[in-house]
XYZ file of C-alpha atoms in Angstrom:
172
model
C -5.648 -14.931 0.650
C -2.328 -13.549 0.735
C -2.340 -12.726 -2.779
C -6.714 -11.484 -3.088
C -7.035 -11.468 0.775
C -9.899 -13.586 0.450
C -10.694 -15.838 3.016
C -13.395 -17.063 2.550
C -12.524 -19.714 1.857
C -11.244 -20.485 5.352
C -12.798 -22.427 7.887
C -14.410 -21.038 11.354
C -11.025 -22.937 13.100
C -8.478 -21.173 10.124
C -10.087 -17.579 10.541
C -10.061 -18.301 14.647
C -6.411 -19.467 14.663
C -5.657 -16.220 11.980
C -7.902 -13.908 15.216
C -5.829 -15.888 18.026
C -2.408 -15.608 16.878
C -2.919 -11.749 15.744
C -1.538 -12.462 11.879
C -5.013 -12.149 10.164
C -3.213 -9.502 8.765
C -2.207 -11.893 6.827
C -4.793 -12.749 4.606
C -5.733 -8.587 3.580
C -4.612 -6.650 0.616
C -2.819 -3.779 1.713
C -1.174 -0.842 -0.334
C 2.062 -3.432 -0.079
C 0.278 -5.358 -2.751
C 0.079 -2.690 -4.620
C 3.465 -1.520 -4.532
C 4.411 -4.850 -5.644
C 2.822 -4.768 -8.311
C 3.391 -1.940 -9.813
C 7.396 -2.090 -8.777
C 7.451 -5.524 -10.373
C 5.550 -3.690 -14.030
C 8.242 -0.581 -13.951
C 10.489 -3.572 -13.782
C 9.428 -5.822 -16.982
C 8.391 -2.180 -18.485
C 11.888 -0.096 -17.858
C 13.760 -3.984 -18.910
C 11.560 -3.859 -22.325
C 10.153 -0.736 -23.349
C 10.425 1.556 -21.372
C 9.613 2.513 -17.640
C 8.319 6.040 -19.419
C 6.346 4.934 -22.687
C 2.761 6.063 -22.393
C 1.889 2.821 -23.475
C 3.792 1.093 -20.642
C 2.926 3.482 -17.909
C -1.212 3.072 -19.090
C -0.790 -0.889 -18.634
C 0.890 -0.217 -15.245
C -2.212 2.066 -14.014
C -4.997 -1.226 -15.321
C -3.067 -3.047 -14.013
C -2.989 -0.903 -9.861
C -6.695 -1.260 -10.324
C -7.098 -4.775 -12.213
C -5.492 -5.905 -8.713
C -7.729 -3.302 -6.206
C -10.992 -3.655 -7.633
C -10.277 -7.411 -8.026
C -9.093 -8.030 -4.181
C -13.033 -6.518 -2.746
C -11.484 -2.143 -3.788
C -11.047 -1.592 0.274
C -9.797 1.794 2.167
C -6.391 0.074 0.950
C -6.287 -0.488 -1.959
C -8.442 1.955 -2.935
C -6.016 4.580 -1.397
C -2.616 2.826 -2.709
C -4.122 2.689 -5.979
C -4.789 6.437 -6.835
C -1.327 7.492 -4.567
C -0.208 4.184 -8.073
C -1.485 6.398 -10.850
C -0.520 10.228 -8.893
C 2.996 8.272 -9.437
C 2.944 6.935 -12.493
C 1.738 10.457 -13.903
C 3.968 12.132 -12.567
C 6.734 9.771 -13.498
C 5.240 10.420 -17.374
C 5.059 14.506 -16.975
C 8.651 14.238 -16.251
C 8.632 15.163 -12.604
C 9.441 12.806 -8.657
C 6.656 11.930 -6.847
C 6.077 13.512 -3.395
C 4.705 10.537 -1.260
C 3.237 11.790 2.010
C 1.915 14.460 -0.564
C -0.211 11.873 -3.266
C -1.057 9.396 0.024
C -2.410 13.105 2.224
C -4.342 14.033 -0.486
C -5.304 10.265 -1.786
C -7.092 10.024 1.884
C -8.491 13.860 1.528
C -9.927 13.119 -1.470
C -11.581 9.147 -0.194
C -13.316 10.685 2.621
C -14.913 13.706 0.751
C -16.031 11.116 -1.594
C -17.273 9.075 1.431
C -16.909 10.302 4.857
C -17.625 7.248 6.599
C -14.248 6.027 5.939
C -12.641 7.992 8.895
C -14.211 6.011 11.671
C -12.275 2.855 9.769
C -9.766 1.586 11.243
C -8.592 -0.652 8.121
C -8.284 3.413 6.732
C -6.228 4.546 9.463
C -4.045 1.721 9.635
C -2.817 2.261 6.303
C -2.611 5.943 6.063
C -0.427 6.334 9.438
C 1.958 2.948 7.677
C 2.000 3.833 4.939
C 3.071 7.897 6.119
C 5.577 5.879 8.353
C 7.309 3.532 5.844
C 7.542 7.122 3.409
C 9.863 8.992 6.039
C 11.771 6.367 6.566
C 12.590 5.544 3.600
C 12.673 8.188 1.910
C 15.418 8.849 5.430
C 17.220 5.316 4.149
C 17.085 5.944 1.592
C 19.347 9.271 2.078
C 21.135 7.772 3.814
C 23.014 5.080 1.079
C 24.310 3.123 3.609
C 21.435 1.055 4.847
C 21.049 -2.523 4.560
C 18.365 -3.958 2.337
C 17.333 -6.535 6.308
C 17.839 -3.075 8.191
C 15.985 -1.688 5.920
C 13.573 -4.079 5.958
C 13.279 -4.042 9.536
C 13.034 -0.273 10.319
C 9.590 -0.383 7.979
C 8.485 -2.892 9.895
C 9.085 -0.784 12.965
C 8.171 2.265 11.695
C 4.709 0.726 10.630
C 4.127 -1.106 13.771
C 5.141 2.505 15.787
C 2.665 4.216 13.592
C -0.215 2.361 13.730
C 0.486 1.183 17.149
C -1.288 4.411 18.483
C -4.671 3.372 17.147
C -4.786 0.009 18.104
C -4.664 0.265 20.880
C -7.177 2.836 21.091
C -9.414 0.423 18.847
C -8.330 -3.064 21.459
C -7.027 -1.981 24.954
């Protein structure tokens, strides 16, 4: 469930335990899964043949899309795959990706293709959390003084605060 988001093998009791404890998000595939995969691929590529080489960039894109499809092609993973693809292509042409713009454009494209996406709580939570993370992490990186632990805690709080209004509206 943590890797692919597939919780079909869980017993009814285990599923209910996740619901009772508010931890169902642990088995949901999100953009963070794909960001982790893209980061691993970029690190391996840089350490071996160079992350800016075309074949490795293509392998990264294929890896991200394979994971997004294998994990069920849920809206958060598709949005993250679009953003990761656009970011790799931006690096390919020598540009620094603007992640806020990429997230908004990916979300907009998904809504154009499937207008019902806008009603999906998972889609809205994913977009809100992603935007919050980009804003906060970009600011922390610019300060260049935050410890890794402070960065993780700040990112977690930012994502929680960004999604809180949506969660309150949906669940009270």
